[in-house]
Every structure is written in structure tokens, then in C-alpha cells.
Short mmCIF file of C-alpha atoms in Angstrom, two decimals:
data_model
loop_
_atom_site.label_atom_id
_atom_site.label_comp_id
_atom_site.label_asym_id
_atom_site.label_seq_id
_atom_site.Cartn_x
_atom_site.Cartn_y
_atom_site.Cartn_z
CA MET E 1 -8.51 -6.13 -30.44
CA LEU E 2 -9.44 -8.75 -27.39
CA LYS E 3 -9.84 -12.14 -29.04
CA ILE E 4 -10.40 -15.60 -26.36
CA GLN E 5 -10.65 -18.93 -27.55
CA GLY E 6 -11.06 -22.04 -25.44
CA LEU E 7 -10.54 -20.37 -22.57
CA GLU E 8 -10.66 -22.54 -19.26
CA CYS E 9 -10.72 -21.18 -16.50
CA GLY E 10 -11.96 -21.81 -12.27
CA TYR E 11 -10.65 -21.90 -8.41
CA GLY E 12 -9.28 -25.42 -7.04
CA ARG E 13 -11.17 -28.05 -8.36
CA MET E 14 -14.37 -26.38 -9.98
CA ARG E 15 -14.25 -25.48 -13.60
CA VAL E 16 -16.04 -22.13 -13.76
CA ILE E 17 -15.06 -21.14 -18.05
CA GLU E 18 -16.08 -24.50 -20.25
CA GLY E 19 -14.12 -23.59 -23.58
CA VAL E 20 -15.61 -19.86 -24.01
CA ASN E 21 -14.79 -17.75 -27.59
CA LEU E 22 -15.38 -14.52 -27.50
CA GLU E 23 -14.03 -11.63 -29.14
CA VAL E 24 -13.98 -7.81 -28.97
CA GLY E 25 -13.05 -5.50 -32.15
CA ALA E 26 -13.51 -1.36 -32.61
CA GLU E 27 -16.50 -2.37 -30.88
CA SER E 28 -19.32 -2.35 -27.79
CA VAL E 29 -19.66 -5.80 -26.58
CA GLY E 30 -22.21 -6.91 -23.73
CA LEU E 31 -21.49 -10.18 -22.11
CA PHE E 32 -25.07 -11.55 -20.54
CA GLY E 33 -25.74 -14.43 -17.48
CA PRO E 34 -27.22 -14.92 -14.28
CA ASN E 35 -25.57 -15.17 -11.17
CA GLY E 36 -22.19 -17.46 -11.10
CA ALA E 37 -22.25 -17.41 -15.00
CA GLY E 38 -18.68 -16.74 -14.87
CA LYS E 39 -18.66 -13.11 -16.11
CA THR E 40 -16.70 -11.98 -13.41
CA THR E 41 -14.02 -15.24 -13.80
CA LEU E 42 -13.72 -14.25 -17.70
CA ILE E 43 -13.12 -11.08 -16.89
CA GLY E 44 -10.57 -11.50 -14.51
CA ALA E 45 -8.64 -14.28 -16.54
CA VAL E 46 -8.19 -11.46 -18.67
CA MET E 47 -7.05 -8.62 -17.12
CA GLY E 48 -4.68 -11.71 -14.99
CA ILE E 49 -6.02 -11.31 -11.74
CA ASN E 50 -7.06 -15.33 -11.70
CA LYS E 51 -4.88 -17.56 -13.99
CA PRO E 52 -6.79 -19.14 -17.11
CA TRP E 53 -6.24 -23.09 -17.29
CA GLY E 54 -6.52 -23.59 -20.92
CA GLY E 55 -7.17 -21.83 -23.64
CA SER E 56 -5.71 -18.63 -25.33
CA ILE E 57 -6.03 -14.42 -24.68
CA GLU E 58 -4.61 -12.57 -27.02
CA PHE E 59 -5.02 -8.66 -27.12
CA ASP E 60 -3.53 -6.22 -30.12
CA GLY E 61 -1.93 -9.56 -31.62
CA LYS E 62 -0.22 -10.45 -28.37
CA ARG E 63 -0.86 -13.54 -26.01
CA ILE E 64 -1.71 -11.92 -22.72
CA GLU E 65 -2.93 -15.20 -20.41
CA ASN E 66 -0.52 -14.86 -17.26
CA THR E 67 0.51 -11.35 -17.81
CA ASP E 68 0.44 -9.40 -14.22
CA THR E 69 -2.64 -7.06 -13.81
CA HIS E 70 -0.54 -3.86 -13.89
CA PHE E 71 0.98 -4.78 -16.86
CA MET E 72 -2.48 -5.32 -18.31
CA ALA E 73 -3.42 -1.96 -17.05
CA ARG E 74 -0.16 -0.52 -19.10
CA MET E 75 -1.16 -2.20 -22.07
CA GLY E 76 -3.69 -0.08 -22.50
CA VAL E 77 -6.93 -2.80 -20.85
CA ALA E 78 -8.39 -0.44 -18.04
CA LEU E 79 -11.06 -2.44 -15.38
CA VAL E 80 -14.23 -0.98 -13.71
CA PRO E 81 -14.18 -4.22 -10.92
CA GLN E 82 -17.61 -5.03 -9.39
CA GLU E 83 -17.60 -3.71 -6.48
CA ARG E 84 -16.98 0.32 -5.87
CA GLU E 85 -13.45 -0.38 -6.58
CA LEU E 86 -11.58 3.01 -5.92
CA PHE E 87 -9.66 5.07 -3.00
CA PRO E 88 -12.33 5.97 -0.46
CA GLY E 89 -9.61 7.70 1.75
CA MET E 90 -8.49 9.80 -1.54
CA SER E 91 -10.00 13.17 -3.11
CA VAL E 92 -11.79 12.19 -6.20
CA ASP E 93 -8.92 14.75 -8.14
CA ASP E 94 -6.45 11.76 -6.64
CA ASN E 95 -8.41 9.03 -7.09
CA LEU E 96 -8.38 10.27 -11.07
CA MET E 97 -5.25 11.45 -11.12
CA LEU E 98 -4.24 7.67 -10.13
CA GLY E 99 -5.63 6.18 -12.54
CA ALA E 100 -3.10 7.97 -15.09
CA ALA E 101 0.15 8.09 -13.14
CA TYR E 102 1.30 5.02 -13.87
CA ILE E 103 0.58 4.42 -17.41
CA PRO E 104 3.23 5.81 -19.57
CA HIS E 105 0.85 6.75 -22.54
CA ALA E 106 -1.60 8.36 -20.28
CA ARG E 107 0.68 10.29 -17.84
CA ASP E 108 1.57 12.74 -20.59
CA LYS E 109 -1.89 13.49 -21.45
CA SER E 110 -3.47 13.32 -18.30
CA ASP E 111 -4.86 16.95 -18.06
CA GLU E 112 -6.52 16.83 -21.58
CA GLN E 113 -7.79 13.22 -20.54
CA LEU E 114 -9.00 14.82 -17.18
CA GLU E 115 -11.28 17.95 -19.22
CA LYS E 116 -12.81 14.97 -20.86
CA VAL E 117 -13.60 13.06 -18.18
CA PHE E 118 -15.33 15.55 -16.44
CA SER E 119 -17.18 17.06 -19.51
CA LEU E 120 -18.94 13.48 -19.36
CA PHE E 121 -19.21 13.15 -15.56
CA PRO E 122 -20.10 17.17 -14.73
CA ILE E 123 -21.03 16.06 -10.69
CA LEU E 124 -17.01 15.20 -10.19
CA ARG E 125 -15.72 18.41 -11.23
CA GLU E 126 -17.62 20.05 -8.62
CA ARG E 127 -16.67 17.40 -6.32
CA ARG E 128 -13.00 17.25 -7.07
CA LYS E 129 -12.10 17.70 -3.76
CA GLN E 130 -14.00 15.36 -1.65
CA LEU E 131 -13.21 11.83 -0.40
CA ALA E 132 -14.38 9.45 -3.02
CA GLY E 133 -15.42 7.09 0.15
CA THR E 134 -17.97 9.99 1.43
CA MET E 135 -19.50 9.73 -1.82
CA SER E 136 -23.05 8.27 -2.84
CA GLY E 137 -22.88 4.98 -4.65
CA GLY E 138 -23.92 6.24 -8.08
CA GLN E 139 -21.26 8.83 -7.81
CA GLN E 140 -18.31 6.47 -6.90
CA ARG E 141 -19.62 4.23 -9.75
CA MET E 142 -19.08 7.36 -11.84
CA VAL E 143 -15.57 7.72 -10.28
CA ALA E 144 -14.35 4.49 -10.92
CA ILE E 145 -15.26 4.27 -14.37
CA ALA E 146 -13.44 7.78 -14.56
CA ARG E 147 -10.66 6.51 -13.26
CA ALA E 148 -10.57 3.65 -15.13
CA LEU E 149 -10.45 6.40 -18.53
CA MET E 150 -7.96 8.57 -16.85
CA SER E 151 -5.11 5.57 -18.27
CA ASN E 152 -6.62 6.35 -21.83
CA PRO E 153 -7.42 2.91 -22.05
CA LYS E 154 -8.03 0.89 -25.95
CA LEU E 155 -10.64 -1.59 -24.30
CA LEU E 156 -12.53 -0.49 -21.35
CA ILE E 157 -13.84 -3.47 -19.38
CA LEU E 158 -16.52 -3.03 -16.95
CA ASP E 159 -18.11 -5.45 -14.92
CA GLU E 160 -22.07 -4.96 -13.86
CA PRO E 161 -21.36 -1.34 -14.13
CA SER E 162 -25.72 -1.06 -12.77
CA LEU E 163 -25.24 -3.39 -9.74
CA GLY E 164 -26.77 -1.37 -6.94
CA LEU E 165 -27.77 1.67 -8.45
CA GLN E 166 -30.96 3.19 -8.54
CA PRO E 167 -32.27 3.25 -12.38
CA SER E 168 -31.68 7.07 -13.31
CA ILE E 169 -28.26 5.90 -12.59
CA VAL E 170 -28.25 2.96 -14.69
CA ALA E 171 -29.47 5.07 -17.74
CA GLU E 172 -27.11 7.55 -17.21
CA VAL E 173 -24.07 5.74 -17.54
CA PHE E 174 -25.42 3.73 -20.10
CA GLU E 175 -25.70 7.23 -22.11
CA VAL E 176 -22.16 7.55 -20.90
CA LEU E 177 -21.63 4.31 -22.65
CA LYS E 178 -22.88 4.97 -25.47
CA GLU E 179 -20.97 8.15 -25.95
CA LEU E 180 -17.77 6.16 -24.97
CA LYS E 181 -18.18 3.39 -27.81
CA LYS E 182 -17.21 5.90 -30.18
CA THR E 183 -13.50 6.22 -28.64
CA VAL E 184 -12.74 2.82 -26.82
CA SER E 185 -14.21 -0.25 -27.37
CA ILE E 186 -16.22 -1.81 -24.54
CA LEU E 187 -16.16 -5.31 -22.97
CA VAL E 188 -19.43 -4.85 -20.18
CA THR E 189 -20.85 -7.72 -18.60
CA GLU E 190 -24.50 -6.87 -17.04
CA GLN E 191 -27.39 -8.90 -15.95
CA ASN E 192 -29.17 -5.56 -16.60
CA VAL E 193 -30.22 -6.68 -20.49
CA ARG E 194 -32.49 -4.11 -21.11
CA GLU E 195 -30.95 -1.10 -20.13
CA SER E 196 -27.32 -2.18 -21.82
CA LEU E 197 -28.86 -3.42 -24.91
CA ARG E 198 -28.97 -0.13 -26.00
CA SER E 199 -25.59 0.92 -25.99
CA ILE E 200 -23.78 -2.32 -27.25
CA ASP E 201 -23.55 -3.76 -30.81
CA ARG E 202 -23.37 -7.12 -30.45
CA GLY E 203 -23.56 -9.32 -27.17
CA TYR E 204 -22.80 -12.93 -25.67
CA VAL E 205 -25.00 -15.11 -23.41
CA LEU E 206 -22.79 -16.94 -20.62
CA GLU E 207 -24.55 -19.68 -18.75
CA ASN E 208 -23.05 -22.18 -16.70
CA GLY E 209 -19.82 -21.53 -18.06
CA LYS E 210 -20.19 -21.81 -21.46
CA ILE E 211 -21.76 -19.16 -24.71
CA VAL E 212 -25.44 -19.92 -25.36
CA ILE E 213 -26.21 -17.28 -27.76
CA GLU E 214 -23.91 -14.90 -29.39
CA ASP E 215 -25.72 -12.26 -31.84
CA SER E 216 -25.54 -8.36 -32.29
CA ALA E 217 -27.73 -6.18 -30.56
CA GLU E 218 -30.80 -6.36 -32.71
CA GLY E 219 -30.66 -10.35 -32.54
CA LEU E 220 -31.02 -10.16 -29.26
CA LYS E 221 -33.77 -8.37 -28.71
CA THR E 222 -35.96 -10.51 -30.78
CA ASN E 223 -34.75 -14.08 -29.16
CA PRO E 224 -37.05 -15.97 -27.51
CA TYR E 225 -34.51 -17.07 -25.39
CA VAL E 226 -33.13 -13.73 -24.05
CA LEU E 227 -36.81 -12.32 -24.00
CA LYS E 228 -38.11 -14.75 -22.13
CA SER E 229 -35.28 -15.47 -19.91
CA TYR E 230 -33.41 -11.71 -19.58
CA LEU E 231 -35.82 -9.85 -20.55
CA GLY E 232 -39.13 -11.75 -18.70
CA LEU E 233 -41.14 -11.27 -22.19
CA MET Z 1 3.26 26.02 -3.51
CA LYS Z 2 4.86 25.98 -0.47
CA LYS Z 3 5.71 28.59 1.51
CA PRO Z 4 9.71 29.30 3.05
CA ALA Z 5 8.11 29.16 6.35
CA ASN Z 6 7.73 25.41 6.38
CA TYR Z 7 11.00 24.31 5.78
CA ILE Z 8 12.40 26.94 8.72
CA PHE Z 9 10.58 24.94 11.86
CA PRO Z 10 12.09 21.54 10.51
CA LEU Z 11 15.26 22.74 9.76
CA ALA Z 12 16.02 25.03 13.10
CA LEU Z 13 14.78 21.58 14.78
CA ILE Z 14 17.38 19.95 12.86
CA PHE Z 15 19.85 22.17 13.95
CA ALA Z 16 18.96 22.14 17.29
CA GLY Z 17 18.29 18.96 17.53
CA GLY Z 18 22.32 19.04 16.83
CA LEU Z 19 23.50 21.33 19.37
CA LEU Z 20 22.03 19.74 22.23
CA PRO Z 21 25.36 18.23 23.36
CA VAL Z 22 26.87 21.58 24.18
CA PHE Z 23 24.35 22.29 26.80
CA LEU Z 24 23.55 18.76 28.30
CA GLY Z 25 25.34 16.78 30.31
CA ALA Z 26 25.91 12.97 29.66
CA TYR Z 27 22.82 11.62 31.57
CA PRO Z 28 19.90 13.67 29.21
CA GLN Z 29 22.26 12.70 26.20
CA ALA Z 30 21.93 9.17 26.97
CA VAL Z 31 18.42 10.03 27.03
CA ALA Z 32 18.49 11.35 23.70
CA ARG Z 33 20.14 8.33 22.09
CA SER Z 34 17.62 6.36 23.54
CA VAL Z 35 15.02 8.30 22.22
CA PHE Z 36 16.03 8.55 18.71
CA THR Z 37 16.99 5.12 18.31
CA PHE Z 38 12.98 4.50 19.20
CA MET Z 39 12.19 7.24 16.90
CA ALA Z 40 13.93 5.76 14.06
CA LEU Z 41 12.46 2.56 14.60
CA ALA Z 42 9.17 4.03 14.37
CA ILE Z 43 9.70 5.93 11.65
CA SER Z 44 10.94 2.62 9.62
CA TRP Z 45 7.70 1.03 11.15
CA ASP Z 46 5.35 3.71 9.46
CA MET Z 47 6.99 3.77 6.17
CA LEU Z 48 5.70 0.04 5.66
CA LEU Z 49 2.53 0.73 7.32
CA ARG Z 50 1.81 3.11 4.90
CA SER Z 51 1.43 0.45 2.55
CA GLY Z 52 -1.12 -1.46 5.31
CA GLN Z 53 1.50 -3.55 6.11
CA ILE Z 54 1.89 -4.19 9.66
CA SER Z 55 5.03 -5.49 11.14
CA PHE Z 56 5.58 -7.32 13.83
CA GLY Z 57 9.21 -7.54 12.98
CA ILE Z 58 11.31 -4.33 14.13
CA ALA Z 59 13.20 -6.50 16.81
CA GLY Z 60 13.92 -9.05 14.58
CA PHE Z 61 15.19 -6.89 11.99
CA PHE Z 62 17.04 -5.02 14.68
CA GLY Z 63 18.42 -7.65 16.43
CA LEU Z 64 19.82 -9.05 13.01
CA GLY Z 65 21.70 -5.70 12.59
CA SER Z 66 23.12 -5.78 16.03
CA TYR Z 67 24.62 -9.14 15.79
CA THR Z 68 25.62 -8.48 12.03
CA ALA Z 69 27.83 -5.83 13.25
CA ILE Z 70 28.79 -7.41 16.63
CA ILE Z 71 29.98 -10.65 14.83
CA LEU Z 72 31.94 -8.65 11.84
CA SER Z 73 33.80 -7.04 14.94
CA VAL Z 74 34.54 -9.67 17.33
CA ARG Z 75 35.53 -12.00 14.15
CA ALA Z 76 36.41 -10.44 11.60
CA GLY Z 77 38.13 -7.17 13.23
CA VAL Z 78 36.61 -4.76 10.91
CA ALA Z 79 36.27 -0.70 11.51
CA PRO Z 80 33.31 -0.10 13.00
CA VAL Z 81 31.47 1.79 10.30
CA VAL Z 82 31.83 -1.23 8.00
CA ALA Z 83 30.29 -3.19 11.00
CA MET Z 84 27.51 -0.44 10.75
CA LEU Z 85 27.03 -0.16 7.35
CA SER Z 86 27.07 -4.28 6.94
CA ALA Z 87 24.23 -4.37 9.50
CA ALA Z 88 22.13 -2.05 6.94
CA ALA Z 89 23.11 -4.19 4.32
CA PHE Z 90 22.68 -7.46 5.40
CA ALA Z 91 19.30 -6.66 7.28
CA ALA Z 92 18.27 -5.10 3.41
CA LEU Z 93 18.95 -8.46 1.66
CA VAL Z 94 17.30 -10.51 4.48
CA ALA Z 95 14.24 -8.54 4.25
CA PHE Z 96 14.62 -8.27 0.33
CA LEU Z 97 14.96 -12.39 -0.30
CA LEU Z 98 12.14 -12.97 2.71
CA GLY Z 99 10.32 -10.49 0.87
CA PHE Z 100 9.64 -12.70 -1.69
CA LEU Z 101 7.87 -14.92 0.62
CA VAL Z 102 6.47 -13.09 3.10
CA LEU Z 103 5.40 -10.00 0.86
CA ARG Z 104 2.51 -12.82 -0.39
CA LEU Z 105 0.72 -12.59 2.99
CA ARG Z 106 -1.86 -10.20 4.17
CA SER Z 107 -3.15 -8.61 7.12
CA THR Z 108 -2.69 -10.39 10.04
CA TYR Z 109 -0.57 -13.32 8.48
CA PHE Z 110 1.82 -10.97 6.86
CA SER Z 111 2.07 -9.66 11.14
CA ILE Z 112 2.47 -13.21 12.59
CA THR Z 113 4.81 -13.84 10.28
CA THR Z 114 6.71 -11.26 11.38
CA LEU Z 115 6.76 -11.55 14.50
CA ALA Z 116 7.65 -15.39 13.85
CA LEU Z 117 10.19 -14.05 11.82
CA GLY Z 118 12.62 -12.00 14.52
CA GLU Z 119 12.04 -15.28 16.69
CA ILE Z 120 13.78 -17.33 13.84
CA PHE Z 121 16.40 -14.81 13.91
CA LYS Z 122 17.09 -14.73 17.43
CA VAL Z 123 17.06 -18.58 17.80
CA ILE Z 124 19.58 -19.51 15.47
CA ILE Z 125 21.67 -16.92 17.26
CA HIS Z 126 20.89 -18.40 20.37
CA ASN Z 127 21.88 -21.90 19.13
CA TRP Z 128 24.75 -21.34 17.10
CA SER Z 129 26.96 -20.74 19.69
CA SER Z 130 30.49 -21.06 18.14
CA PHE Z 131 29.61 -18.32 15.98
CA THR Z 132 27.37 -16.06 17.10
CA GLY Z 133 28.26 -16.56 21.56
CA GLY Z 134 25.16 -18.30 22.11
CA PRO Z 135 23.04 -17.27 25.33
CA GLU Z 136 25.76 -15.69 26.81
CA GLY Z 137 26.14 -12.75 23.52
CA LEU Z 138 29.41 -11.40 22.35
CA VAL Z 139 31.69 -8.60 24.21
CA LEU Z 140 33.07 -5.50 22.08
CA PRO Z 141 37.10 -4.85 23.73
CA GLN Z 142 35.71 -1.45 22.83
CA VAL Z 143 32.79 1.16 21.42
CA VAL Z 144 32.95 3.01 19.41
CA PHE Z 145 34.49 6.74 20.13
CA GLY Z 146 35.58 5.04 23.19
CA GLY Z 147 32.58 6.04 24.89
CA LYS Z 148 32.77 9.86 23.92
CA SER Z 149 29.04 10.57 25.29
CA SER Z 150 28.56 13.63 22.76
CA SER Z 151 30.17 11.93 19.80
CA LEU Z 152 27.70 8.51 20.68
CA TYR Z 153 24.66 11.28 20.45
CA TRP Z 154 25.72 13.15 17.24
CA LEU Z 155 26.08 9.83 15.64
CA SER Z 156 22.58 8.19 16.74
CA TYR Z 157 21.77 11.65 15.51
CA ALA Z 158 23.08 11.20 12.30
CA ILE Z 159 21.06 7.72 11.63
CA LEU Z 160 17.75 9.57 12.83
CA LEU Z 161 17.99 12.25 10.52
CA PHE Z 162 19.08 9.53 8.00
CA ALA Z 163 15.22 7.97 8.96
CA VAL Z 164 13.68 10.88 8.61
CA GLY Z 165 14.83 11.60 4.73
CA ALA Z 166 14.47 8.26 4.08
CA SER Z 167 10.95 8.80 5.74
CA VAL Z 168 9.91 12.31 3.84
CA LEU Z 169 11.43 10.84 0.52
CA PHE Z 170 8.88 8.44 0.38
CA GLU Z 171 6.10 11.04 1.25
CA LYS Z 172 7.50 13.58 -1.09
CA SER Z 173 8.14 10.91 -4.26
CA LYS Z 174 5.39 8.74 -6.11
CA MET Z 175 6.10 6.06 -3.56
CA HIS Z 176 3.38 8.08 -1.55
CA PHE Z 177 0.93 7.76 -4.25
CA SER Z 178 1.71 3.74 -4.60
CA LEU Z 179 1.87 2.82 -0.83
CA THR Z 180 -1.31 4.75 -0.45
CA ALA Z 181 -3.20 3.17 -3.10
CA ILE Z 182 -1.98 0.19 -2.51
CA ARG Z 183 -3.48 0.79 1.18
CA ASN Z 184 -7.08 2.12 0.22
CA ASN Z 185 -7.64 -0.71 -2.20
CA GLU Z 186 -5.42 -3.43 -4.16
CA ILE Z 187 -7.94 -4.50 -6.65
CA ALA Z 188 -8.23 -0.38 -7.78
CA ALA Z 189 -4.01 0.00 -7.27
CA ARG Z 190 -3.62 -3.04 -9.68
CA THR Z 191 -5.84 -2.23 -12.37
CA SER Z 192 -4.50 1.37 -12.37
CA GLY Z 193 -1.14 -0.32 -13.47
CA ILE Z 194 0.34 -0.34 -9.73
CA ASN Z 195 2.93 -3.24 -9.25
CA ILE Z 196 1.97 -3.65 -6.12
CA PHE Z 197 4.53 -6.51 -5.01
CA ALA Z 198 7.52 -4.29 -6.38
CA ASN Z 199 6.05 -1.33 -3.91
CA LEU Z 200 6.29 -3.70 -1.25
CA LEU Z 201 9.59 -5.38 -1.64
CA ILE Z 202 10.65 -1.42 -1.66
CA ALA Z 203 8.78 -0.65 1.28
CA PHE Z 204 10.01 -3.71 3.07
CA THR Z 205 13.59 -3.43 2.41
CA ALA Z 206 14.00 -0.02 2.95
CA SER Z 207 12.72 -0.01 6.99
CA SER Z 208 14.07 -3.55 7.49
CA LEU Z 209 17.56 -1.48 6.07
CA ILE Z 210 16.51 1.23 8.68
CA GLN Z 211 16.10 -1.09 11.37
CA GLY Z 212 19.32 -3.28 10.66
CA LEU Z 213 21.31 0.33 10.54
CA VAL Z 214 19.76 1.50 14.17
CA GLY Z 215 20.48 -1.92 15.61
CA GLY Z 216 23.87 -2.03 14.37
CA VAL Z 217 24.63 1.12 16.14
CA HIS Z 218 23.23 0.66 19.05
CA VAL Z 219 25.19 -2.07 19.78
CA MET Z 220 28.34 -0.45 18.79
CA SER Z 221 27.81 2.11 21.07
CA TYR Z 222 26.84 -0.30 23.64
CA GLY Z 223 28.89 -2.53 23.33
CA PHE Z 224 27.94 -5.96 23.61
CA ALA Z 225 24.72 -8.50 22.32
CA MET Z 226 22.64 -11.04 23.82
CA PRO Z 227 19.49 -12.15 22.25
CA ASP Z 228 17.34 -11.71 24.89
CA THR Z 229 18.31 -7.77 24.61
CA ALA Z 230 18.75 -7.21 21.10
CA PHE Z 231 15.77 -8.87 19.66
CA ASP Z 232 13.86 -7.75 23.35
CA ALA Z 233 10.03 -7.32 22.29
CA ASN Z 234 10.29 -3.96 23.13
CA TYR Z 235 12.39 -2.89 19.98
CA THR Z 236 8.83 -3.92 17.84
CA LEU Z 237 6.06 -2.66 21.04
CA LEU Z 238 7.78 0.87 22.35
CA PRO Z 239 7.93 1.96 18.28
CA LEU Z 240 4.67 0.95 17.26
CA ALA Z 241 3.00 2.62 20.49
CA MET Z 242 4.96 5.73 19.88
CA ALA Z 243 3.75 5.83 16.40
CA LEU Z 244 0.14 5.32 17.36
CA LEU Z 245 0.09 8.43 19.61
CA GLY Z 246 2.06 10.50 17.55
CA GLY Z 247 -0.03 9.73 14.67
CA ILE Z 248 0.47 7.04 11.65
CA HIS Z 249 1.11 7.19 7.96
CA SER Z 250 3.29 10.47 8.03
CA THR Z 251 6.62 11.14 9.55
CA TRP Z 252 6.00 14.12 12.17
CA GLY Z 253 3.72 11.57 13.96
CA PRO Z 254 6.15 9.01 14.92
CA ILE Z 255 8.62 11.73 16.14
CA ILE Z 256 6.26 13.75 18.23
CA GLY Z 257 5.08 10.14 19.71
CA ALA Z 258 8.61 9.26 20.41
CA LEU Z 259 9.77 12.80 21.86
CA LEU Z 260 7.10 12.71 24.24
CA LEU Z 261 6.82 8.59 25.26
CA GLY Z 262 10.27 8.79 25.95
CA VAL Z 263 10.77 11.13 27.66
CA ILE Z 264 7.56 10.55 29.06
CA SER Z 265 8.65 6.66 30.46
CA GLU Z 266 12.26 8.20 31.52
CA TYR Z 267 10.24 10.31 33.74
CA LEU Z 268 8.31 7.86 35.23
CA LYS Z 269 11.13 5.55 35.71
CA LEU Z 270 12.81 7.92 38.46
CA MET Z 271 9.17 8.47 39.61
CA ILE Z 272 7.65 5.34 40.12
CA PRO Z 273 10.60 2.46 39.22
CA TYR Z 274 8.80 -0.63 37.81
CA GLY Z 275 5.20 1.13 37.76
CA HIS Z 276 5.88 3.33 34.67
CA LEU Z 277 4.75 0.62 32.45
CA LEU Z 278 1.30 0.65 34.25
CA VAL Z 279 1.08 4.41 33.34
CA TYR Z 280 2.69 3.85 29.91
CA GLY Z 281 0.04 1.57 28.78
CA LEU Z 282 -2.43 3.58 30.47
CA ILE Z 283 -1.75 6.73 27.84
CA ILE Z 284 -1.43 4.07 25.16
CA ILE Z 285 -4.84 2.53 25.51
CA LEU Z 286 -6.52 6.16 25.94
CA VAL Z 287 -4.97 7.67 23.22
CA ILE Z 288 -6.35 4.93 21.04
CA LEU Z 289 -10.07 5.62 22.58
CA PHE Z 290 -10.00 8.81 21.70
CA MET Z 291 -6.94 9.89 19.46
CA PRO Z 292 -7.40 7.27 16.75
CA ARG Z 293 -5.58 9.38 14.63
CA GLY Z 294 -2.73 10.30 17.18
CA ILE Z 295 -1.74 13.41 18.22
CA TYR Z 296 -0.22 14.75 14.63
CA GLY Z 297 -3.36 13.60 13.23
CA LEU Z 298 -5.81 15.68 15.54
CA ILE Z 299 -3.48 18.75 14.69
CA LYS Z 300 -3.98 18.02 10.95
CA LYS Z 301 -7.61 17.78 11.59
CA GLU Z 302 -7.49 21.42 13.64
CA ARG Z 303 -5.21 23.06 10.80
CA SER Z 304 -7.54 22.04 7.72
CA LYS Z 305 -10.49 23.24 9.72
CA ARG Z 306 -8.86 26.04 10.26
CA ASN Z 307 -8.28 26.73 6.52
CA GLY Z 308 -11.73 25.89 6.22
#
């Protein structure tokens, strides 16, 4: 589904991503790494938010480097950005409907999709009329994920969904991802390796712009380097 | 669903506005024309503001429209209606082309650049004397309708209704969704599939079209244009103040604001000549301090409180 080969990326004269290969099929894939490893830059390159310097990115067999972000969304790639990127001045309902309104293949099924989203996040049904900006951090994250799902994506990309959330909400978010991976491909970046390993099939470790480890979730759990550096064992 | 009562009030207002010349003399009609001019500019400014972009280029496109109309009339002798429509079309075309440059900018950078654009238009017209008349400007041999007060009133009223119609169209269509989303959060808007540049370009072009049209009609009604009057900073500042007073991000806000400030300033001008600007400034400061959402914002808040 998503195939990245030899990706080079950076800002100004600083190279951030150096020859990364990464693939996501019908599965849930984790991308781990410390702050500054280049996780967000890599996702930005996929979404057309920052332009790749070199290498290739394919989605559904089509080359997509330099495709505008809104086209990526219409092609079926939904992004839940790192900051709580939602529409604070709009109600929960409007936030969700906006997720589908501009995506041709999602527009007609938005009512159906809304039901699905509400069954994943029941709290949002109760808060439909509330302004999204007035909700708690965890609820805003749920709105952001729900909004992305409203576009009925083939690939869902989440950039550090656990960032700044209390542990119980983090667990809830990863439970939802576990449920979601049955129907949609997922690429999730995380620093919280322990929690996210439970919801992914495979993972990559990115350090200083290079992939240093690529393994199944089981393999990562027993990898001595991962154990020492990311799980603190 | 909307109740029919929601349409009755605006329709009655539109009808009453059209009937005014039957009851009013020439002086109140002239005041009303000036209020309509600023009202249309305030509405056009707000249309772009809904995307979060603050333009200081109203006077620029107003002046551009003014000069387009008067140059076509004086140099090519075209019919007034053609001159006025060309003013709208030319302002829209210039905005569309410049949009590819300036709409890459955001916040303060966008605002300052739009301000500079207006100055650039002015400098070009100021110095291209052989074509534009230079600092002395151009004079029409005759204003439209032979200067008949009620006809000029209806003309400027029609232009106002056009601006209102465009603004309502923006409010009722998907454009409203797009612009509000862009204002709220550009990254979220992009990842929701909204083409930000295309939406901003439409809004910028449409609002400049109205500003050019208003400028064209204004110059055809008054019969002359000089760089200093056609690009007067008041054409930027007053609409801005009116929209802020009435309440931004709506059609009603600029209407209420322009009506109030327009009438008040006219009254103050008679009461305390030259002192009226002082009072004017005071009103604006007080409103921004105590009514940041403007008058219409306050009305909306009260109404939603009453409805639970």
C-alpha cells in the first residue's frame, strides 16, 4: 500500500532523513525513535507537507512525491497530526463532518461512518454540540482521530497519538487502534513503545534519520537494543 | 429548518431600503450612498477575513476600480455600465494574478503586503501622467444619470445588494465550511482534503471584485478621480472599523457597523466639525475593549443564551 524507498528529506541545508526504506501493507506498523529522529519529517514527506529531496514514495502503486496534502487526503491517506490539530472554534459535529465533506468517496457514506466513529468513541456522541477547543486534551485527541476516520481512509497515519495524554487515555487510544487495524492500514509514530507494541504488527526504529531496526512486534519486544533503549529493561 | 419569519425581516429591510428615496431629500440620500459604499467595502473585507486573512488592501482595489472606470470613460469613451463592470473585472483579474504571490504569505506578512500593493497601484497611477492624468487626476465630462440623486441612490443600493448577495452565498455554501476551517487550523484543513490555496484565491478575487466595482461606481457617480482621493486610507480604515464594530465573520455585522458608524459620523460632523474623528476613534476603542465580537456577536450570544 505505502512503499517508501531511499527517502531523503530535510530543511534548509540540514538533512533529516537519510535513505529510509519503509513499507506498510494491510497491517499496523509502528515507527519508533527519540525526539529529533525524523519521524514527523518522514510523515510530512508522505503527506506532502514537506517536499522530499530524493527517493520515491508510492501509494497504491502510484508515485506520490510532491503531491499536495489535500490530494493525499482525497486519495485515502488520513493524518492525525502531532499537535491536536482540529478546528477549535467548531462543534464536535462540525469537526467530524469536515473530515468527510471534502473527500469524494467518504461524503456519501458520512452518516454511516459517523455511527462507526461514535461506537469507537462514545463520549463524542454525548459532546456533539460542544466546541472542540473547550474539550480536555484526551477528548481533543479523540476528535482528531475521529475526524481522520470520517474520511474513510485506506491508510491512517498517527503522529505520536499518546503525546501529552494521561496513561489511562493512552491505553484507550491504543485499544481503539487495535480495533481499527482490522479494517484500515495504520502507520503510527511513537515514543511510548511499551503501549504501542500491543497494537502493532511490525515496527521500525528510526534514529538520526536512518532505520536501525526493522522487525515484527514480537521481535522488537525481545530485541536487546529496544529493551535497553526504549523499554528501560 | 428555517422558519419563514427568518426571511421576512431581511426582505422587508431590502424593500424599505429601495423605497427610501421616495421619502428622503437629496442630502439624506447622499449620506445613504456614502454609507452603502462603505458598507459594501466592509462586507467584502469580511468575506476574506473569514479565512483568517486580514487585508489592508481595500483602498488599493477600490482605487484600481475607480481608475479603471474613469480611464475607460475618458480615454475610450465606453458606456458607463461597461466602465463600471470593467472596473470589477480588472480588480478581480489583478487580485487573481497577484493572489499567486501574496496568498503564500500569512498573518502580518499578508496584511503588510496588501497595504503595499495599494501604495504601488497609487504610485503607478500618480506617475503615469500621460495616461492617468497624474496627480491632478481625471474628470468625467458627465456623471451617470446626469447626477440625478434618486438614480444614483438606486445604483449604489444595487451594488450593496450585490455585495450582500455574494457574502450570503459565501455563508450558505460550502465556501463557509472551507474558510472557517482554514481560519481555525490550516494543517487540519489540508489533511481534511481542503485545497487551501484555491479557496483563498476565490475569496481574495471575489472580495477584490466587489472593491473594484464599488470604486468604479463611486467614480462614475462623483465624476472625478485623483490618486490621493481614490486611494484614500479611509477606504481601508473605515470599512475595517465598521466590520469590527458590527461584528466580524458575518454579513449582518458589517451592515450594522456601517449603518451605525456612517450615520453617527455624519451627525458628529455637523455637531463638532473636525472633532468627529476623535469621537469616532473613541467608539472604536471602547467597542474593541468591551465588545470584542461586535454588536452582532453580542446579539447572537444573547439569542443562543435565551434558546438554551
